[in-house]
CSV table of C-alpha atoms and ligand atoms in Angstrom, one decimal:
chain,number,residue,atom,x,y,z
A,50,UNK,CA,13.0,18.9,-14.7
A,51,UNK,CA,10.9,19.4,-11.6
A,52,UNK,CA,11.4,16.7,-9.0
A,53,UNK,CA,8.5,15.5,-6.9
A,54,UNK,CA,10.6,14.6,-3.9
A,55,UNK,CA,12.1,18.0,-3.9
A,56,UNK,CA,8.9,19.9,-4.3
A,57,UNK,CA,7.2,17.8,-1.5
A,58,UNK,CA,10.3,17.7,0.7
A,59,UNK,CA,8.8,20.0,3.3
A,60,UNK,CA,5.5,18.1,3.4
A,61,UNK,CA,6.1,14.3,3.2
A,62,UNK,CA,8.1,11.6,1.3
A,63,UNK,CA,7.1,10.7,-2.2
A,64,UNK,CA,7.2,6.9,-2.7
A,65,UNK,CA,6.8,4.3,-5.3
A,66,UNK,CA,6.1,0.5,-5.2
A,67,UNK,CA,8.8,-1.3,-7.1
A,68,UNK,CA,9.7,-4.8,-8.3
A,69,UNK,CA,12.9,-6.4,-9.4
A,70,UNK,CA,12.3,-5.2,-13.0
A,71,UNK,CA,11.3,-1.6,-12.4
A,72,UNK,CA,14.3,-0.9,-10.2
A,73,UNK,CA,16.2,-1.4,-13.5
A,74,UNK,CA,13.8,-0.1,-16.1
A,75,UNK,CA,12.7,2.9,-14.1
A,76,UNK,CA,15.9,3.6,-12.3
A,77,UNK,CA,16.3,7.2,-13.5
A,78,UNK,CA,12.7,8.1,-12.7
A,79,UNK,CA,13.1,6.5,-9.2
A,80,UNK,CA,16.3,8.4,-8.4
A,81,UNK,CA,14.9,11.7,-9.7
A,82,UNK,CA,11.5,11.7,-8.1
A,83,UNK,CA,11.2,9.3,-5.2
A,84,UNK,CA,12.5,9.2,-1.6
A,85,UNK,CA,10.6,6.2,-0.4
A,86,UNK,CA,10.3,2.7,-1.9
A,87,UNK,CA,8.0,-0.3,-1.1
A,88,UNK,CA,8.3,-3.8,-2.5
A,89,UNK,CA,5.2,-4.3,-4.7
A,90,UNK,CA,5.2,-8.1,-3.8
A,91,UNK,CA,8.8,-9.2,-2.9
A,92,UNK,CA,8.4,-8.9,0.9
A,93,UNK,CA,5.0,-10.6,1.1
A,94,UNK,CA,4.9,-14.0,3.0
A,95,UNK,CA,4.5,-16.2,-0.1
A,96,UNK,CA,7.3,-14.4,-1.9
A,97,UNK,CA,10.0,-15.0,0.7
A,98,UNK,CA,8.9,-18.3,2.2
A,99,UNK,CA,7.7,-21.6,0.7
A,100,UNK,CA,5.3,-24.0,2.4
A,101,UNK,CA,8.1,-25.8,4.2
A,102,UNK,CA,9.3,-22.5,5.8
A,103,UNK,CA,12.4,-22.3,3.5
A,104,UNK,CA,13.2,-18.7,3.0
A,105,UNK,CA,14.5,-17.2,-0.3
A,106,UNK,CA,15.2,-13.5,0.0
A,107,UNK,CA,16.9,-13.0,-3.3
A,108,UNK,CA,14.2,-10.7,-4.9
A,109,UNK,CA,13.5,-8.7,-1.7
A,110,UNK,CA,17.3,-8.4,-1.1
A,111,UNK,CA,17.8,-7.0,-4.6
A,112,UNK,CA,15.3,-4.3,-3.9
A,113,UNK,CA,16.4,-3.6,-0.4
A,114,UNK,CA,20.0,-3.3,-1.5
A,115,UNK,CA,19.1,-1.0,-4.3
A,116,UNK,CA,17.3,1.2,-1.8
A,117,UNK,CA,20.1,1.1,0.7
A,118,UNK,CA,22.8,1.8,-2.0
A,119,UNK,CA,20.8,4.9,-3.2
A,120,UNK,CA,19.9,6.0,0.3
A,121,UNK,CA,16.2,5.7,-0.3
A,122,UNK,CA,14.2,4.8,2.9
A,123,UNK,CA,11.8,1.8,2.5
A,124,UNK,CA,8.4,0.8,3.9
A,125,UNK,CA,7.9,-2.9,4.6
A,126,UNK,CA,4.8,-4.5,3.0
A,127,UNK,CA,3.2,-6.7,4.3
A,128,UNK,CA,3.4,-9.2,7.2
A,129,UNK,CA,-0.1,-10.6,7.7
A,130,UNK,CA,-2.5,-10.7,4.7
A,131,UNK,CA,-5.1,-13.2,3.5
A,132,UNK,CA,-3.5,-13.5,0.1
A,133,UNK,CA,-0.1,-14.9,-0.9
A,134,UNK,CA,0.0,-17.3,2.1
A,135,UNK,CA,-0.2,-21.1,2.3
A,136,UNK,CA,-3.9,-21.1,3.4
A,137,UNK,CA,-4.4,-24.8,3.3
A,138,UNK,CA,-1.4,-25.4,5.5
A,139,UNK,CA,-2.4,-22.7,7.9
A,140,UNK,CA,-5.9,-24.2,8.1
A,141,UNK,CA,-4.4,-27.5,9.3
A,142,UNK,CA,-2.4,-25.8,12.1
A,143,UNK,CA,-3.6,-25.4,15.7
A,144,UNK,CA,-4.0,-21.7,16.8
A,145,UNK,CA,-0.8,-22.1,18.8
A,146,UNK,CA,1.1,-23.4,15.8
A,147,UNK,CA,-0.1,-20.6,13.6
A,148,UNK,CA,0.8,-18.0,16.2
A,149,UNK,CA,4.3,-19.4,16.5
A,150,UNK,CA,4.7,-19.5,12.7
A,151,UNK,CA,3.8,-15.9,12.2
A,152,UNK,CA,5.8,-14.8,15.2
A,153,UNK,CA,8.8,-16.6,13.8
A,154,UNK,CA,8.2,-15.2,10.4
A,155,UNK,CA,8.2,-11.7,11.9
A,156,UNK,CA,11.4,-12.4,13.7
A,157,UNK,CA,13.2,-13.7,10.6
A,158,UNK,CA,12.1,-10.9,8.2
A,159,UNK,CA,12.5,-8.2,10.9
A,160,UNK,CA,16.1,-9.2,11.4
A,161,UNK,CA,16.7,-9.4,7.6
A,162,UNK,CA,15.4,-5.9,6.9
A,163,UNK,CA,16.2,-3.7,10.0
A,164,UNK,CA,16.4,-0.4,8.2
A,165,UNK,CA,12.7,0.0,7.2
A,166,UNK,CA,10.9,3.1,8.4
A,167,UNK,CA,7.5,1.3,8.6
A,168,UNK,CA,6.0,-2.1,8.4
A,169,UNK,CA,2.5,-2.8,7.2
A,170,UNK,CA,1.8,-5.5,9.8
A,171,UNK,CA,-1.8,-6.3,8.9
A,172,UNK,CA,-3.2,-5.7,5.4
A,173,UNK,CA,-6.9,-5.6,4.5
A,174,UNK,CA,-8.4,-7.2,7.6
A,175,UNK,CA,-11.7,-5.3,7.3
A,176,UNK,CA,-14.7,-6.6,5.3
A,177,UNK,CA,-16.2,-4.6,2.5
A,178,UNK,CA,-19.6,-6.1,3.0
A,179,UNK,CA,-22.3,-4.1,4.7
A,180,UNK,CA,-22.5,-5.0,8.4
A,181,UNK,CA,-19.6,-7.5,8.6
A,182,UNK,CA,-16.6,-6.2,10.5
A,183,UNK,CA,-13.7,-8.5,9.9
A,184,UNK,CA,-13.0,-10.2,6.6
A,185,UNK,CA,-13.4,-14.0,6.9
A,186,UNK,CA,-9.8,-15.3,6.7
A,187,UNK,CA,-7.8,-18.1,8.0
A,188,UNK,CA,-6.4,-15.7,10.6
A,189,UNK,CA,-9.8,-14.9,12.0
A,190,UNK,CA,-10.9,-18.5,11.8
A,191,UNK,CA,-7.9,-19.7,13.7
A,192,UNK,CA,-7.1,-16.9,16.1
A,193,UNK,CA,-10.6,-15.5,16.7
A,194,UNK,CA,-12.3,-12.1,16.5
A,195,UNK,CA,-9.6,-10.2,18.2
A,196,UNK,CA,-6.8,-11.8,16.2
A,197,UNK,CA,-5.5,-8.4,15.1
A,198,UNK,CA,-4.4,-7.6,18.7
A,199,UNK,CA,-2.4,-10.8,18.8
A,200,UNK,CA,-0.8,-10.1,15.4
A,201,UNK,CA,0.3,-6.6,16.4
A,202,UNK,CA,1.4,-7.8,19.8
A,203,UNK,CA,3.7,-10.4,18.1
A,204,UNK,CA,5.0,-7.7,15.8
A,205,UNK,CA,5.8,-5.4,18.7
A,206,UNK,CA,7.8,-8.2,20.3
A,207,UNK,CA,9.6,-9.3,17.3
A,208,UNK,CA,10.1,-6.0,15.4
A,209,UNK,CA,10.7,-3.5,18.2
A,210,UNK,CA,12.5,-0.7,16.3
A,211,UNK,CA,10.2,-0.2,13.3
A,212,UNK,CA,6.9,1.8,13.4
A,213,UNK,CA,3.9,-0.6,12.9
A,214,UNK,CA,1.0,0.2,10.5
A,215,UNK,CA,-2.4,-1.1,9.7
A,216,UNK,CA,-3.1,-0.8,6.0
A,217,UNK,CA,-6.4,-1.0,4.0
A,218,UNK,CA,-8.3,0.2,0.9
A,219,UNK,CA,-11.6,1.9,0.3
A,220,UNK,CA,-10.9,4.3,3.2
A,221,UNK,CA,-12.7,6.9,1.1
A,222,UNK,CA,-16.0,5.0,1.5
A,223,UNK,CA,-17.7,6.1,4.7
A,224,UNK,CA,-18.9,2.8,6.0
A,225,UNK,CA,-15.5,1.1,5.4
A,226,UNK,CA,-13.7,4.1,6.8
A,227,UNK,CA,-15.7,3.9,10.0
A,228,UNK,CA,-14.8,0.2,10.4
A,229,UNK,CA,-11.1,0.8,9.7
A,230,UNK,CA,-11.2,3.7,12.2
A,231,UNK,CA,-12.8,1.5,14.9
A,232,UNK,CA,-10.2,-1.2,14.4
A,233,UNK,CA,-7.3,1.3,14.5
A,234,UNK,CA,-8.7,3.1,17.5
A,235,UNK,CA,-8.7,-0.2,19.5
A,236,UNK,CA,-5.1,-0.9,18.3
A,237,UNK,CA,-4.0,2.7,19.2
A,238,UNK,CA,-5.7,2.5,22.6
A,239,UNK,CA,-3.6,-0.6,23.3
A,240,UNK,CA,-0.4,1.1,22.1
A,241,UNK,CA,-0.1,-1.4,19.3
A,242,UNK,CA,0.1,0.8,16.2
A,243,UNK,CA,2.2,3.8,15.2
A,244,UNK,CA,0.3,4.6,12.0
A,245,UNK,CA,-2.4,3.8,9.5
A,246,UNK,CA,-1.9,3.2,5.8
A,247,UNK,CA,-4.5,4.5,3.4
A,248,UNK,CA,-4.0,2.6,0.1
A,249,UNK,CA,-5.9,5.2,-1.9
A,250,UNK,CA,-6.7,3.2,-5.0
A,251,UNK,CA,-9.0,5.8,-6.5
A,252,UNK,CA,-11.1,6.0,-9.7
A,253,UNK,CA,-11.9,9.0,-11.8
A,254,UNK,CA,-15.6,8.2,-12.0
A,255,UNK,CA,-16.2,7.1,-8.4
A,256,UNK,CA,-14.1,9.3,-6.1
A,257,UNK,CA,-13.6,12.9,-5.4
A,258,UNK,CA,-11.1,14.9,-3.5
A,259,UNK,CA,-13.7,15.5,-0.8
A,260,UNK,CA,-13.9,11.8,-0.2
A,261,UNK,CA,-10.1,11.8,0.5
A,262,UNK,CA,-10.4,14.9,2.8
A,263,UNK,CA,-13.2,13.3,4.8
A,264,UNK,CA,-11.2,10.2,5.5
A,265,UNK,CA,-8.1,12.2,6.4
A,266,UNK,CA,-10.2,14.4,8.7
A,267,UNK,CA,-11.6,11.4,10.5
A,268,UNK,CA,-8.2,9.9,11.2
A,269,UNK,CA,-6.5,13.2,12.1
A,270,UNK,CA,-7.7,12.8,15.7
A,271,UNK,CA,-6.4,9.3,16.2
A,272,UNK,CA,-2.9,10.4,17.4
A,273,UNK,CA,-0.9,8.2,15.0
A,274,UNK,CA,0.8,8.9,11.7
A,275,UNK,CA,-0.8,8.4,8.3
A,276,UNK,CA,0.9,7.0,5.2
A,277,UNK,CA,-0.7,7.0,1.8
A,278,UNK,CA,0.5,3.7,0.7
A,279,UNK,CA,-0.8,2.6,-2.7
A,280,UNK,CA,-2.0,5.7,-4.6
A,281,UNK,CA,-3.2,5.4,-8.1
A,282,UNK,CA,-6.2,6.8,-10.0
A,283,UNK,CA,-7.8,4.3,-12.4
A,284,UNK,CA,-9.3,5.7,-15.6
A,285,UNK,CA,-11.5,2.7,-16.1
A,286,UNK,CA,-14.4,1.4,-14.0
A,287,UNK,CA,-14.1,-2.0,-12.5
A,288,UNK,CA,-16.9,-3.5,-14.6
A,289,UNK,CA,-16.1,-1.7,-17.8
A,290,UNK,CA,-14.7,-4.3,-20.2
A,291,UNK,CA,-14.0,-1.9,-23.1
A,292,UNK,CA,-10.5,-2.1,-24.3
A,293,UNK,CA,-9.3,1.5,-24.8
A,294,UNK,CA,-6.3,2.3,-27.0
A,295,UNK,CA,-5.6,5.6,-25.4
A,296,UNK,CA,-7.3,7.7,-22.7
A,297,UNK,CA,-9.8,10.3,-23.9
A,298,UNK,CA,-9.3,14.0,-23.2
A,299,UNK,CA,-12.0,13.8,-20.6
A,300,UNK,CA,-10.3,10.9,-18.8
A,301,UNK,CA,-7.0,12.8,-18.7
A,302,UNK,CA,-8.7,15.9,-17.3
A,303,UNK,CA,-10.7,14.1,-14.7
A,304,UNK,CA,-7.6,12.2,-13.5
A,305,UNK,CA,-5.5,15.4,-13.4
A,306,UNK,CA,-8.3,17.1,-11.4
A,307,UNK,CA,-8.5,14.3,-8.9
A,308,UNK,CA,-4.7,14.1,-8.4
A,309,UNK,CA,-4.6,17.9,-7.9
A,310,UNK,CA,-7.4,17.7,-5.3
A,311,UNK,CA,-6.0,14.7,-3.5
A,312,UNK,CA,-2.5,16.3,-3.2
A,313,UNK,CA,-4.1,19.5,-1.9
A,314,UNK,CA,-5.8,17.4,0.8
A,315,UNK,CA,-2.5,15.6,1.6
A,316,UNK,CA,-0.7,18.9,1.9
A,317,UNK,CA,-3.5,20.1,4.2
A,318,UNK,CA,-2.8,17.2,6.5
A,319,UNK,CA,0.9,17.1,6.1
A,320,UNK,CA,1.4,17.4,9.8
A,321,UNK,CA,0.3,13.8,10.2
A,322,UNK,CA,1.1,12.4,6.8
A,323,UNK,CA,4.7,11.1,6.5
A,324,UNK,CA,4.7,9.7,3.1
A,325,UNK,CA,2.6,9.4,-0.1
A,326,UNK,CA,3.5,6.3,-2.2
A,327,UNK,CA,2.3,5.6,-5.7
A,328,UNK,CA,1.5,2.0,-6.5
A,329,UNK,CA,4.1,1.4,-9.2
A,330,UNK,CA,6.3,3.9,-11.0
A,331,UNK,CA,4.8,4.6,-14.4
A,332,UNK,CA,1.8,3.6,-16.6
A,333,UNK,CA,4.0,1.1,-18.3
A,334,UNK,CA,4.2,-1.2,-15.2
A,335,UNK,CA,1.0,-0.6,-13.3
A,336,UNK,CA,-0.8,-3.6,-11.8
A,337,UNK,CA,-4.1,-2.1,-13.2
A,338,UNK,CA,-3.0,-3.1,-16.7
A,339,UNK,CA,-3.8,-6.6,-15.5
A,340,UNK,CA,-6.6,-6.0,-13.1
A,341,UNK,CA,-9.5,-6.9,-13.2
A,342,UNK,CA,-8.7,-7.9,-16.8
A,343,UNK,CA,-5.8,-7.4,-19.1
A,344,UNK,CA,-6.3,-4.0,-20.6
A,345,UNK,CA,-4.6,-0.6,-20.8
A,346,UNK,CA,-5.1,1.8,-17.9
A,347,UNK,CA,-3.2,4.9,-17.2
A,348,UNK,CA,-3.3,5.4,-13.4
A,349,UNK,CA,0.0,7.2,-12.6
A,350,UNK,CA,1.5,10.6,-13.2
A,351,UNK,CA,4.2,9.2,-15.5
A,352,UNK,CA,3.1,7.7,-18.9
A,353,UNK,CA,4.2,4.5,-20.6
A,354,UNK,CA,7.4,6.2,-21.8
A,355,UNK,CA,8.1,7.4,-18.3
A,356,UNK,CA,7.3,11.0,-19.2
A,357,UNK,CA,5.2,13.4,-17.0
A,358,UNK,CA,1.5,13.6,-17.8
A,359,UNK,CA,-1.0,16.4,-17.1
A,360,UNK,CA,-1.6,14.7,-13.6
A,361,UNK,CA,2.1,15.2,-12.9
A,362,UNK,CA,2.0,18.9,-13.5
A,363,UNK,CA,-1.1,19.4,-11.4
A,364,UNK,CA,0.6,17.7,-8.5
A,365,UNK,CA,3.9,19.5,-9.0
A,366,UNK,CA,2.7,23.0,-9.6
A,367,UNK,CA,0.5,24.4,-6.9
B,634,GLA,C1,-3.4,-4.6,-2.5
B,634,GLA,C2,-2.2,-5.0,-1.7
B,634,GLA,C3,-1.0,-4.7,-2.5
B,634,GLA,C4,-1.1,-5.1,-4.0
B,634,GLA,C5,-2.3,-4.5,-4.6
B,634,GLA,C6,-2.4,-4.8,-6.0
B,634,GLA,O1,-3.7,-3.3,-2.5
B,634,GLA,O2,-2.1,-4.4,-0.5
B,634,GLA,O3,0.1,-5.4,-1.9
B,634,GLA,O4,-1.2,-6.5,-4.0
B,634,GLA,O5,-3.4,-4.9,-3.9
B,634,GLA,O6,-1.2,-4.8,-6.7
């Protein structure tokens, strides 16, 4: 069997997002194909910490220990996000209290997981709406329009040994890409980031390999590393409520084409790309089976039975 991590060894790491179940159910697939892991949710604020600041690391530890035991490097995801946080509690804090809380959180989690090769410090801060720059979040409301500088500054102080990343989605859409670029340029100028994460949640009907290339090209001059952090290619449009039993031949072909083109683009920029991570391991456990509605989707190169699909062969044979 061809192994993705072996084929791509000279280009970049091949990663997967995992949870406490998939490290068991997909263990063979993980060991065979992946040399990078990310916790799908387990290291997010609300998953390690309750509203009284009591920490429970059991799930994140299980995944971290699995990665360490199998010598698989891990990315940390994510320190500051607008989801999976105690928003109401944060809203009641003064800016100073909120800064202290997040700084302490970084210190605690940084000490707990010292062997990560990247941390997504700030996730999805940019607004999708035309014209607006930052998403309206409790972070922005409390810490102001330059809160991202403070967040990265705190991370630099508390997590000094791990490269720090800004992570976002829709980087393939030019207006959003420009906004992400502008934020990351400011962070880079201030020496506050080491890399940028492109989530790369793609769709067979909405995106092309050229969209991916354009975004990579734009960021190639920034002087920091790129990680593809959450790659998958949805077969179903966001507003399509049809419940498909199986993908059509056309869907399979379109997905394979886009995976092929995207990986060609990644190889072209492999000097700056360090890792390409799929969001989940196989079609069996993709988050897209539950988003935006409960339906079957088939976004990954491995099918529900963990077997390689057409997309896999297009990525693996070039
Ligand atoms: C975003 C987040 C991830 C994850 C996915 C959906 O992209 O960055 O952590 O929540 O959504 O699973």
